Coordinates of C-alpha atoms in Angstrom, one line a residue:
Chain A
M19 CA 4.7 -16.5 23.2
K20 CA 3.4 -13.9 20.7
N21 CA 1.4 -15.6 18.0
T22 CA 2.0 -13.1 15.4
F23 CA 4.8 -10.9 14.3
K24 CA 4.5 -7.6 12.4
K25 CA 8.2 -6.3 10.1
F26 CA 8.4 -3.5 8.3
F27 CA 9.7 -4.6 4.8
I28 CA 10.4 -2.8 1.3
F29 CA 10.3 -5.2 -2.0
K30 CA 10.0 -3.9 -5.4
Y31 CA 8.6 -5.0 -8.4
T32 CA 11.7 -6.4 -9.3
E33 CA 12.6 -8.7 -6.1
C34 CA 9.7 -10.5 -6.2
D35 CA 11.9 -13.9 -6.3
A36 CA 13.9 -12.5 -3.7
F37 CA 10.9 -12.0 -1.4
K38 CA 9.2 -15.2 -2.7
E39 CA 12.8 -16.7 -1.0
Y40 CA 12.5 -14.6 2.5
L41 CA 8.7 -16.3 3.0
E42 CA 9.8 -19.6 2.3
E43 CA 13.1 -19.2 5.3
M44 CA 10.2 -17.3 7.6
A45 CA 8.0 -20.2 7.1
L46 CA 11.1 -22.7 7.8
K47 CA 11.6 -20.9 11.1
G48 CA 8.0 -21.6 12.5
W49 CA 6.5 -17.7 10.9
V50 CA 4.0 -18.1 8.0
L51 CA 2.5 -14.7 6.1
K52 CA -0.5 -13.7 6.8
D53 CA -1.5 -10.4 5.5
I54 CA 0.8 -7.3 4.1
N55 CA -0.5 -3.8 4.2
T56 CA 2.0 -1.0 5.8
Y57 CA 4.3 -4.2 7.6
L58 CA 4.3 -7.9 6.5
T59 CA 1.9 -9.8 9.4
F60 CA 3.2 -13.0 10.0
E61 CA 1.1 -15.7 12.3
R62 CA 3.3 -18.9 14.1
S63 CA 3.0 -22.4 13.1
E64 CA 4.9 -25.3 12.6
P65 CA 7.7 -25.0 10.7
E66 CA 7.5 -26.2 7.3
Q67 CA 8.7 -26.3 3.4
L68 CA 6.2 -24.3 1.7
I69 CA 6.8 -23.1 -1.8
Y70 CA 5.8 -19.4 -2.3
S71 CA 5.2 -17.7 -5.2
V72 CA 4.7 -13.8 -5.2
E73 CA 3.8 -11.8 -8.5
V74 CA 2.6 -9.1 -10.0
F75 CA -0.8 -8.5 -11.2
E76 CA -0.8 -5.9 -14.0
K77 CA -4.3 -5.5 -14.0
A78 CA -4.3 -5.0 -10.0
S79 CA -4.2 -0.9 -8.9
V80 CA -2.0 0.0 -6.4
Y81 CA -4.7 1.3 -4.4
D82 CA -6.2 -1.6 -4.1
T83 CA -6.6 -3.4 -0.7
R84 CA -8.4 -6.5 -1.3
L85 CA -9.4 -8.1 -4.1
E86 CA -11.3 -6.2 -7.3
D87 CA -13.3 -8.6 -9.6
N88 CA -10.5 -9.0 -12.5
A89 CA -8.1 -9.9 -9.8
K90 CA -10.7 -13.2 -7.8
E91 CA -10.8 -14.4 -11.7
Y92 CA -7.0 -14.4 -11.6
V93 CA -7.0 -16.0 -8.6
D94 CA -9.1 -18.6 -9.4
Y95 CA -6.8 -19.5 -12.5
C96 CA -3.9 -19.8 -9.9
L97 CA -5.9 -22.1 -7.5
E98 CA -7.1 -24.3 -10.4
A99 CA -3.7 -24.5 -10.8
G100 CA -2.4 -25.4 -7.8
W101 CA -2.2 -22.2 -6.2
K102 CA -3.4 -20.8 -3.0
F103 CA -3.9 -16.8 -1.9
I104 CA -2.7 -15.7 1.0
C105 CA -2.7 -11.9 0.3
S106 CA -1.7 -9.2 -1.8
V107 CA -1.2 -5.1 -1.5
G108 CA -1.8 -3.6 -4.2
K109 CA -0.5 -5.4 -7.7
I110 CA 1.7 -7.8 -5.4
H111 CA -0.1 -11.2 -4.8
V112 CA 1.2 -14.0 -2.9
F113 CA 0.4 -17.2 -3.5
V114 CA 1.8 -21.1 -1.7
A115 CA 1.9 -24.2 -3.5
I116 CA -1.3 -26.1 -2.3
D117 CA 0.6 -28.8 -4.7
E118 CA 4.0 -29.5 -4.8
N119 CA 4.5 -30.0 -8.7
A120 CA 2.1 -27.0 -9.9
V121 CA 2.9 -25.3 -12.9
A122 CA 4.9 -21.7 -12.1
I123 CA 1.8 -18.7 -12.3
E124 CA 4.4 -17.2 -14.7
T125 CA 6.0 -19.6 -17.5
D126 CA 6.6 -16.6 -19.8
E127 CA 9.9 -14.8 -18.7
T128 CA 9.2 -12.2 -21.8
I129 CA 5.9 -11.5 -20.7
K130 CA 6.9 -11.3 -16.9
Y131 CA 9.2 -8.6 -18.2
Q132 CA 7.3 -6.7 -19.7
T133 CA 4.5 -6.6 -16.9
I134 CA 7.3 -5.7 -14.3
K135 CA 8.4 -3.1 -16.4
K136 CA 5.0 -1.4 -16.9
S137 CA 3.8 -1.7 -13.7
M138 CA 7.0 -0.2 -12.1
L139 CA 6.9 2.9 -14.7
K140 CA 3.3 3.2 -14.3
Q141 CA 3.5 3.4 -10.5
N142 CA 7.3 5.5 -10.2
A143 CA 6.1 7.7 -13.9
F144 CA 5.2 10.7 -10.8
Q145 CA 8.1 10.2 -8.1
W146 CA 11.1 9.7 -11.1
V147 CA 9.4 12.5 -13.5
V148 CA 6.9 15.1 -12.0
L149 CA 7.8 15.6 -8.4
P150 CA 11.9 16.3 -9.3
V151 CA 10.3 18.8 -11.9
I152 CA 7.6 20.9 -8.8
L153 CA 10.9 20.4 -5.9
T154 CA 13.0 21.6 -8.1
F155 CA 11.0 24.3 -9.2
N156 CA 10.2 25.2 -5.5
T157 CA 13.3 24.8 -4.0
V158 CA 15.2 27.0 -6.9
T159 CA 12.7 29.2 -6.2
Q160 CA 13.2 29.7 -2.7
Y161 CA 16.7 30.1 -3.6
L162 CA 16.7 32.4 -5.9
G163 CA 13.5 34.7 -5.1
N164 CA 14.4 35.1 -0.9
F165 CA 18.3 33.8 -0.6
E166 CA 18.4 35.6 2.8
F167 CA 15.3 33.6 4.1
F168 CA 16.7 30.4 2.8
I169 CA 20.2 30.3 4.1
T170 CA 18.4 31.9 7.4
N171 CA 15.8 28.9 7.9
Y172 CA 15.7 26.1 9.6
M173 CA 12.5 24.9 7.4
T174 CA 13.5 26.1 3.8
I175 CA 16.9 24.5 4.7
F176 CA 15.2 21.2 5.4
T177 CA 12.9 21.1 2.4
A178 CA 16.4 21.5 0.6
F179 CA 18.2 18.7 2.1
I180 CA 14.8 16.5 1.6
V181 CA 15.2 17.5 -2.0
A182 CA 18.7 16.8 -2.2
L183 CA 18.1 13.3 -0.3
Y184 CA 15.2 12.3 -2.6
Y185 CA 17.4 13.2 -5.7
I186 CA 19.6 11.0 -4.3
I187 CA 16.9 7.9 -3.8
T188 CA 15.6 8.5 -6.8
G189 CA 18.4 8.4 -8.7
S190 CA 19.6 5.4 -7.3
Q191 CA 16.2 3.4 -8.0
I192 CA 16.0 4.8 -11.5
I193 CA 19.7 3.6 -12.3
S194 CA 18.7 0.3 -10.3
F195 CA 16.0 -0.2 -12.5
S196 CA 17.5 0.4 -16.1
I197 CA 21.0 -1.7 -15.2
W198 CA 17.8 -4.4 -14.2
C199 CA 15.7 -3.7 -17.4
K200 CA 19.2 -4.5 -19.7
R201 CA 20.7 -7.0 -17.7
A202 CA 16.8 -8.7 -18.0
K203 CA 16.9 -8.2 -22.0
Q204 CA 20.1 -9.8 -22.5
N205 CA 19.1 -12.4 -20.1
L206 CA 15.9 -13.1 -22.3
E207 CA 18.3 -13.2 -25.4
K208 CA 19.8 -16.0 -24.6
G209 CA 16.8 -17.7 -23.2
Q210 CA 17.4 -17.5 -19.6
K211 CA 15.6 -16.4 -16.6
L212 CA 15.3 -12.7 -15.8
P213 CA 18.2 -11.3 -13.5
S214 CA 16.7 -12.0 -9.2
F215 CA 18.4 -11.0 -6.0
N216 CA 18.6 -13.4 -3.6
Q217 CA 16.9 -12.8 0.1
K218 CA 20.1 -11.9 1.7
D219 CA 20.6 -8.9 -0.6
L220 CA 17.3 -8.0 -0.3
K221 CA 17.5 -7.6 3.4
K222 CA 20.9 -6.0 3.1
R223 CA 19.0 -3.4 0.5
N224 CA 16.1 -2.8 3.1
I225 CA 18.5 -1.6 6.2
I226 CA 20.0 0.9 3.4
R227 CA 16.3 2.1 2.4
M228 CA 16.2 2.2 6.2
I229 CA 18.7 5.5 6.4
P230 CA 17.1 7.9 4.3
F231 CA 14.1 7.4 7.0
I232 CA 15.7 7.3 9.8
V233 CA 18.2 10.6 8.2
S234 CA 15.3 12.5 7.3
L235 CA 13.4 12.2 11.0
A236 CA 16.7 12.5 12.2
A237 CA 17.1 16.0 10.3
L238 CA 13.3 17.3 11.3
I239 CA 14.0 16.8 14.6
G240 CA 17.4 18.4 15.0
M241 CA 16.6 21.1 13.0
G242 CA 13.8 21.9 14.8
G243 CA 15.2 21.8 18.2
L244 CA 17.8 24.3 16.9
S245 CA 14.9 26.2 15.6
F246 CA 13.4 26.2 18.9
L247 CA 16.6 27.1 21.1
N248 CA 17.6 30.2 17.9
A249 CA 13.9 31.5 19.1
D250 CA 13.1 30.9 15.5
Y251 CA 9.0 29.6 17.0
Y252 CA 7.8 29.9 13.2
S253 CA 10.6 27.2 11.6
G254 CA 10.7 25.2 15.0
W255 CA 6.7 24.8 14.8
F256 CA 6.1 24.2 11.1
M257 CA 8.6 21.1 11.8
F258 CA 6.6 20.5 14.1
V259 CA 3.4 20.2 12.1
I260 CA 5.3 18.0 9.8
M261 CA 5.8 15.7 12.1
G262 CA 3.1 15.4 13.3
S263 CA 1.5 15.2 9.7
I264 CA 4.0 12.7 8.7
I265 CA 2.7 10.2 12.0
L266 CA -1.1 11.1 10.9
I267 CA -0.8 9.9 7.2
T268 CA 0.8 6.9 8.4
G269 CA -1.3 6.8 10.7
V270 CA -4.8 6.9 8.7
S271 CA -3.5 5.1 5.8
T272 CA -2.4 1.7 8.0
W273 CA -6.1 2.4 9.2
F274 CA -7.2 2.5 5.3
Q275 CA -5.0 -0.6 4.2
R276 CA -6.0 -2.8 6.7
S277 CA -10.0 -1.8 6.9
K278 CA -9.6 -3.5 2.8
L279 CA -12.4 -1.1 1.0
S280 CA -12.9 -1.0 -2.0
R281 CA -10.1 0.6 -5.1
E282 CA -13.2 4.1 -5.5
A283 CA -13.5 4.1 -1.9
N284 CA -9.4 4.0 -1.0
I285 CA -9.3 6.6 -4.3
G286 CA -11.6 8.8 -2.7
F287 CA -10.2 8.6 1.0
Q288 CA -6.7 9.2 -0.5
I289 CA -7.6 12.1 -2.8
I290 CA -9.7 13.9 0.8
L291 CA -6.9 12.9 2.9
G292 CA -4.5 14.8 0.6
V293 CA -6.2 17.4 0.0
G294 CA -7.8 17.6 3.6
A295 CA -3.5 16.9 5.3
A296 CA -2.4 20.2 2.6
G297 CA -5.5 22.5 3.8
F298 CA -4.5 22.3 7.4
I299 CA -0.7 22.5 7.0
M300 CA -1.5 25.6 5.2
I301 CA -3.9 26.7 7.4
L302 CA -1.6 25.9 10.0
C303 CA 1.1 27.5 8.7
V304 CA -0.6 30.9 7.9
A305 CA -1.6 30.8 11.5
L306 CA 2.0 30.7 12.4
V307 CA 3.0 33.5 10.4
I308 CA 0.6 35.6 11.7
G309 CA 1.8 34.4 14.9
F310 CA 5.2 34.9 15.2
S311 CA 4.8 37.4 12.3
H312 CA 5.4 40.4 15.0
E313 CA 7.0 40.9 18.2
N314 CA 5.1 41.4 21.2
A315 CA 1.9 42.0 18.9
K316 CA -1.3 43.8 19.5
V317 CA -4.3 44.4 17.0
L318 CA -6.2 48.0 16.6
V319 CA -8.9 48.3 14.6
S320 CA -10.1 51.1 13.2
G321 CA -13.0 52.0 11.6
T322 CA -12.6 48.9 8.8
T323 CA -9.2 48.5 8.9
L324 CA -7.5 45.6 10.9
S325 CA -3.8 45.9 12.0
I326 CA -1.4 43.8 13.5
V327 CA 1.0 46.0 15.2
G328 CA 4.5 45.9 17.1
R329 CA 6.3 46.7 19.9
S330 CA 9.6 45.6 19.9
E331 CA 12.7 48.4 21.3
I332 CA 14.8 48.4 17.8
P333 CA 18.2 50.4 18.1
L334 CA 17.2 52.9 15.2
T335 CA 13.9 54.3 15.2
L336 CA 12.1 57.1 12.9
E337 CA 13.5 59.5 15.5
D338 CA 16.8 59.1 14.6
T339 CA 15.9 59.5 11.0
G340 CA 14.8 63.0 11.7
I341 CA 11.0 62.2 11.6
R342 CA 8.5 63.1 14.2
L343 CA 7.2 60.6 16.3
Q344 CA 3.8 59.5 15.4
K345 CA 0.9 58.7 17.7
Y346 CA 0.6 54.9 15.9
R347 CA 3.8 52.9 15.2
D348 CA 4.5 49.6 14.2
T349 CA 8.3 48.5 15.0
D350 CA 9.3 44.8 14.9
K351 CA 12.5 42.9 15.3
D352 CA 13.0 39.2 13.8
V353 CA 16.3 37.4 14.0
Q354 CA 17.0 34.1 11.7
R355 CA 19.9 32.1 12.4
T356 CA 21.6 28.9 11.1
V357 CA 24.5 27.6 11.5
F358 CA 24.9 29.3 8.2
A359 CA 24.2 32.7 8.5
K360 CA 22.1 35.2 10.9
C361 CA 19.6 37.8 9.8
T362 CA 18.3 40.1 12.0
S363 CA 15.3 42.8 10.6
Y364 CA 14.1 45.8 11.7
Y365 CA 11.4 48.0 10.7
D366 CA 9.5 51.1 12.3
T367 CA 6.4 52.7 9.8
T368 CA 3.4 54.4 11.0
S369 CA -0.2 53.9 9.1
E370 CA -1.3 56.4 6.5
Q371 CA -4.8 55.5 7.5
L372 CA -4.5 55.6 11.6
S373 CA -2.1 58.8 11.6
G374 CA -2.7 60.7 8.8
E375 CA 1.1 60.5 7.3
Q376 CA 2.9 57.8 6.1
A377 CA 6.6 57.4 6.9
G378 CA 9.1 54.5 7.9
I379 CA 12.1 52.8 7.5
T380 CA 13.4 48.9 7.5
Y381 CA 16.8 47.5 7.9
S382 CA 18.5 44.4 8.5
V383 CA 22.2 43.2 9.5
F384 CA 22.9 40.2 7.5
E385 CA 26.3 38.3 9.2
S386 CA 28.0 34.9 7.5
P387 CA 31.3 33.4 8.7
Y388 CA 31.5 32.3 4.8
K389 CA 32.7 34.9 2.7
F390 CA 30.5 33.3 -0.6
I391 CA 27.5 32.9 1.4
V392 CA 27.8 37.1 1.7
D393 CA 28.7 37.7 -1.7
K394 CA 25.8 35.6 -2.8
Y395 CA 23.6 37.6 -0.4
V396 CA 24.6 41.2 -1.8
R397 CA 24.4 40.1 -5.6
S398 CA 21.2 38.8 -4.5
K399 CA 20.2 42.2 -3.1
T400 CA 22.4 44.4 -5.8
S401 CA 22.2 42.5 -8.9
G402 CA 19.7 40.5 -11.5
R403 CA 16.5 41.8 -13.5
F404 CA 14.9 43.7 -10.3
N405 CA 17.8 45.6 -8.8
K406 CA 19.6 46.9 -12.0
L407 CA 19.1 50.5 -10.4
Y408 CA 21.8 49.5 -8.1
K409 CA 25.1 52.0 -9.1
Q410 CA 28.7 51.7 -6.5
G411 CA 28.3 54.3 -3.9
D412 CA 31.1 56.0 -1.7
A413 CA 32.4 53.3 1.6
S414 CA 34.7 55.9 2.7
Q415 CA 31.7 57.2 4.5
W416 CA 30.7 54.2 6.3
G417 CA 34.4 52.3 6.9
A418 CA 32.7 49.7 4.3
N419 CA 34.3 47.6 1.5
R420 CA 32.0 48.4 -0.9
V421 CA 28.1 50.0 -0.8
F422 CA 25.5 49.7 -3.4
I423 CA 22.8 52.8 -3.7
H424 CA 19.5 52.8 -5.4
A425 CA 18.0 56.3 -4.8
E426 CA 15.2 58.1 -6.3
E427 CA 13.1 61.4 -5.5
S428 CA 11.3 59.6 -2.0
Y429 CA 12.8 56.5 -2.4
Y430 CA 16.4 55.5 -1.1
N431 CA 17.9 51.8 -0.9
I432 CA 21.4 51.2 0.6
V433 CA 23.7 48.1 0.8
V434 CA 27.0 48.4 2.8
V435 CA 29.1 45.3 2.7
Y436 CA 31.6 44.6 5.4
D437 CA 34.3 41.7 5.8
D438 CA 31.5 39.2 7.3
Y439 CA 28.2 41.1 7.5
V440 CA 26.1 43.8 5.5
F441 CA 24.0 46.3 6.4
L442 CA 20.9 47.0 4.2
Y443 CA 18.9 50.4 4.9
R444 CA 15.1 51.1 3.2
S445 CA 13.8 54.3 4.0
D446 CA 11.9 57.0 1.5
K447 CA 14.0 59.8 2.6
Q448 CA 17.9 60.7 1.9
L449 CA 20.9 59.6 4.6
T450 CA 22.7 62.6 5.8
E451 CA 26.3 62.2 7.0
A452 CA 24.9 62.6 10.3
M453 CA 23.0 60.1 10.0
I454 CA 25.1 57.8 8.5
G455 CA 27.2 58.0 11.9
T456 CA 24.0 57.9 13.8
I457 CA 23.1 54.6 12.5
R458 CA 27.3 53.5 12.8
E459 CA 27.9 54.4 16.2
K460 CA 23.6 52.3 16.6
L461 CA 24.7 49.6 15.1
H462 CA 28.5 49.2 15.7
L463 CA 29.4 49.3 12.1
K464 CA 32.6 49.2 11.5
Chain B
M14 CA 1.4 25.9 -7.6
T15 CA 1.9 28.7 -9.9
I16 CA 0.8 28.1 -13.5
S17 CA 3.9 27.2 -15.1
S18 CA 4.3 24.0 -12.9
V19 CA 0.7 22.7 -14.1
D20 CA 1.5 23.6 -17.3
V21 CA 4.9 21.5 -17.0
I22 CA 2.8 18.2 -15.1
F23 CA 0.7 18.3 -18.3
V24 CA 3.5 18.2 -20.8
I25 CA 5.4 15.8 -19.1
S26 CA 1.8 13.6 -18.3
N27 CA 1.0 14.1 -21.9
I28 CA 4.9 12.8 -22.8
V29 CA 4.3 9.9 -20.0
T30 CA 1.0 8.5 -21.9
R31 CA 2.1 8.7 -25.3
Y32 CA 4.6 6.6 -24.2
Y33 CA 2.7 4.1 -23.1
Q34 CA 0.5 4.1 -25.2
H35 CA 3.2 3.7 -27.9
L36 CA 4.5 0.7 -26.2
E37 CA 0.8 -1.0 -26.1
V38 CA 0.3 0.2 -29.6
N39 CA 3.5 -0.9 -31.3
N40 CA 5.3 -3.5 -29.2
L41 CA 2.2 -5.7 -27.9
A42 CA -0.4 -6.0 -30.9
R43 CA 1.8 -5.7 -34.0
E44 CA 5.1 -7.5 -33.0
Q45 CA 3.8 -9.3 -30.4
F46 CA 1.7 -11.9 -32.7
Q47 CA 3.5 -11.9 -35.8
T48 CA 4.8 -14.8 -34.6
L49 CA 3.8 -16.9 -32.2
S50 CA 5.8 -18.3 -29.3
E51 CA 4.8 -22.2 -28.5
P52 CA 2.2 -21.2 -25.9
M53 CA 0.5 -18.9 -27.7
Y54 CA -0.3 -21.2 -30.5
Y55 CA -1.4 -23.9 -28.2
I56 CA -3.9 -21.6 -26.7
L57 CA -4.9 -20.6 -30.1
L58 CA -5.5 -24.0 -30.7
S59 CA -7.6 -25.0 -27.9
L60 CA -9.6 -21.8 -28.9
I61 CA -10.9 -23.7 -31.9
D62 CA -13.6 -24.6 -29.2
K63 CA -15.3 -22.8 -26.4
C64 CA -13.1 -23.3 -23.5
C65 CA -12.7 -21.4 -20.4
G66 CA -9.6 -20.3 -18.5
V67 CA -8.8 -23.0 -16.5
D68 CA -10.1 -25.7 -19.7
I69 CA -7.0 -23.7 -21.9
M70 CA -4.1 -25.0 -19.3
K71 CA -5.7 -28.0 -19.2
R72 CA -6.1 -28.8 -23.4
A73 CA -2.5 -26.8 -24.1
E74 CA -1.1 -29.4 -22.1
E75 CA -2.8 -32.4 -23.6
L76 CA -2.5 -31.0 -27.4
S77 CA 1.3 -30.6 -26.6
Q78 CA 1.2 -34.2 -24.8
G79 CA 2.6 -32.1 -21.8
R80 CA 5.3 -30.5 -23.3
I81 CA 3.7 -27.2 -22.8
A82 CA 2.5 -26.1 -19.2
V83 CA 1.2 -22.3 -19.4
G84 CA 1.1 -20.8 -16.1
P85 CA -2.3 -19.4 -14.7
G86 CA -0.2 -15.9 -14.9
T87 CA 0.9 -15.8 -18.2
L88 CA -2.9 -17.2 -19.7
Y89 CA -4.2 -14.7 -17.7
T90 CA -2.3 -12.0 -19.3
L91 CA -1.9 -13.2 -22.8
L92 CA -5.7 -13.7 -23.3
A93 CA -6.6 -10.3 -22.2
R94 CA -3.6 -9.0 -25.0
F95 CA -5.2 -11.9 -27.4
Q96 CA -9.2 -10.1 -26.9
E97 CA -7.4 -6.8 -27.1
A98 CA -6.4 -7.4 -30.5
G99 CA -9.6 -9.1 -31.6
I100 CA -7.8 -12.4 -32.3
I101 CA -10.6 -14.2 -29.3
N102 CA -13.8 -13.3 -28.5
E103 CA -15.6 -13.4 -25.2
A104 CA -18.0 -16.3 -25.9
E105 CA -19.7 -16.6 -22.4
I106 CA -19.7 -15.1 -19.3
S107 CA -21.1 -17.0 -16.6
G108 CA -20.2 -15.3 -12.8
R109 CA -16.5 -15.1 -12.8
K110 CA -15.6 -17.5 -15.2
R111 CA -15.2 -16.7 -19.1
T112 CA -15.7 -19.0 -21.7
Y113 CA -13.0 -17.5 -24.9
I114 CA -13.7 -18.9 -28.9
I115 CA -10.7 -17.8 -31.5
S116 CA -12.2 -15.2 -33.7
D117 CA -12.1 -15.0 -37.7
Y118 CA -8.4 -12.8 -37.7
G119 CA -7.6 -15.4 -34.7
K120 CA -7.5 -18.7 -37.5
E121 CA -6.5 -16.2 -40.1
L122 CA -3.4 -15.7 -37.0
L123 CA -3.4 -19.2 -36.6
K124 CA -3.0 -20.7 -39.8
V125 CA -0.2 -18.3 -41.4
E126 CA 2.0 -19.8 -38.0
Y127 CA 0.6 -23.1 -39.4
N128 CA 1.9 -22.7 -42.9
R129 CA 5.4 -21.2 -41.4
L130 CA 6.1 -24.4 -39.5
H131 CA 5.1 -26.3 -42.2
L132 CA 7.0 -24.3 -44.5
M133 CA 10.1 -24.8 -41.6
L134 CA 9.8 -28.5 -41.5
N135 CA 9.4 -29.2 -45.3
D136 CA 12.7 -27.0 -45.4
G137 CA 14.4 -29.1 -42.4
E138 CA 13.3 -32.3 -44.7
V139 CA 15.5 -31.5 -47.2
I140 CA 18.4 -30.7 -45.8
M141 CA 18.1 -33.2 -42.5
G142 CA 16.2 -35.1 -44.6
G143 CA 19.3 -37.7 -45.7
L144 CA 21.1 -37.6 -42.7

C-alpha cells in the first residue's frame, strides 16, 4: 500500500481558506500534508479531525523554498499561539493546530485583506502588466512585419494561439481578483469576514485551470506534427525544442524546490536557468535556421568567404530570364504551409564574389482559400510605409485580377493577384512580354 | 528584445513601484494610525514596558480581560508596521527573539487615542447616563 500521495494543485492567495478546507477533508480521509512544491505531498495516517491554517506571510519571497530568518520568527509566534508549522512555499505557510482553542493566526480581517491584495499585486505585476506588453509587441511585430511568414508557419500560429490563451487566462484572473477585492471591501465595511470559496469550488477551479495547459500541450504536439507532415522541419523541430525545454525547466525547478536551497541561491539559479534556457533555445533556433535554410545545402569556401549554397530544382531559372549560366549559382526552394495558406518561394542567384558578376531572381506563389488572407497578403506587399512606390499595372497580359509594379532602373518588383493565389517576382531586370509568357507557362499561372 | 520594449517595461515598472510606495506611505502609515483599532490600542498598551511578541499576545489578552485576542500573524504584521512608522522601537535582540518598547511618538499617539475614547465616553455619559 502506498504511503505517500502526490497531487498537482493550484490555488491563489485569495483561496487559502478553501485550501485549508481541502486539507482538513484529506486528513479525515487519512492523508496529511507533508510538503508543498510543484506538487502537494500527502502521507498516510490515521483519519483524524485536524484544524489547519493556511496563511500568506507577506515578508516571505516567492523564491523561498525553506524558512528564512523572518519567517522563522513568524513561525515561532504561531507556535506559541498553538499552531505547528507544517510546510511553506513562497509566501504560503501551512500550520496545524496543536491546541484546539488556539487563537486564529490572522485576527484582523483588514490586515489580512491588505496582505493578500499586496502579495497578489506584487506577484502578478510582471504577468499581468509587463508580459502582455511584450507578448503583444512580439505578435503584432510578427503579424505586421512578415504576414506571409506569420500565416504560413505553424510556429508563429502556435505563438499567436498561446498569446490569445494567455490573454484569456490573465484577463479572467484580473477580473476574478477585482471582483474579490470589491466583495472584500464590502464585507469589511459591514464588519464581516473576507469572501472565501469552499473546497468544492476550488476543486472545480483546479480542473478549469488545467484546461489551458492541456490545450497548449495538445496544440504544441498537433502543430509540431503538422509541421513535420508538411515538411516544415524548422517549425517542427522548433516546437520539439520548446516542448523539451518545458519538460527540462519543470524538472529542474521541481528539483530546486525539493532541494530547499536559500532564497539567494534560488534567485541565482533561476536567473542562470532562465538565461541558460533562453541562450540554448536561441542557439538551437539559429542552428535550425542554418540547417533548414537551403535545400540540399552545400558550403563553399573561397578565400575568406563562406557561402551556403543550395541546389534545388526550381521551375524558373536565371536562363529563362535571359541571363547566361554562371559558374557559381545558388538555387533554393522553400515551402511553408498551414491550413490557412501556403507559400512556395524560390530564388536563383550567382555570387558576385565567387563569379565576378551578380544577378538574381526571387519569386513566390502565395495561395490561400480565404479571400481576406489573400487581400491582407497583397496589402502587406503593396501598401504601407515601405511599399509606397507600387503602382497598378496592366493585368491583362498576366490574365490576372490585379497587378502592382514597382520598377526602377536596376530594380523590378511585380505582384500579380489572381483569385486565390498571388505571384510575386523580384529581379534587377524588367520583364519582357516573352518572359511573362514563359513565367505563366512554367508556373501554370492562369 | 528591442530598445522600445525595454523602455515600455521600464516605464511600467516605475508606475508599479510608485503605486506600491503610494499604497504603503499613504494608506498604512497615515490613515491606519489616525484612530487605533482595539488590537492596536492593546498592543501599544502592552508595550509601555519592554515586551517580546509572545508576551504581547498574552498581555493584550490579560489587559482586555480576555476580550481581545491578537493572532500571531496579525501581531507580526502590526509590529512591523508600528516599527516602520516609528511608533515602537526594538529594545533587544536575543537570537530570533526580539523585544520591543513603545517610542515617545507612540506614547503621544496612545495619549491622543486615550483622550478621544475619554471624550466619547463623556459624550455618551451625557446622553446615556440618565437612561
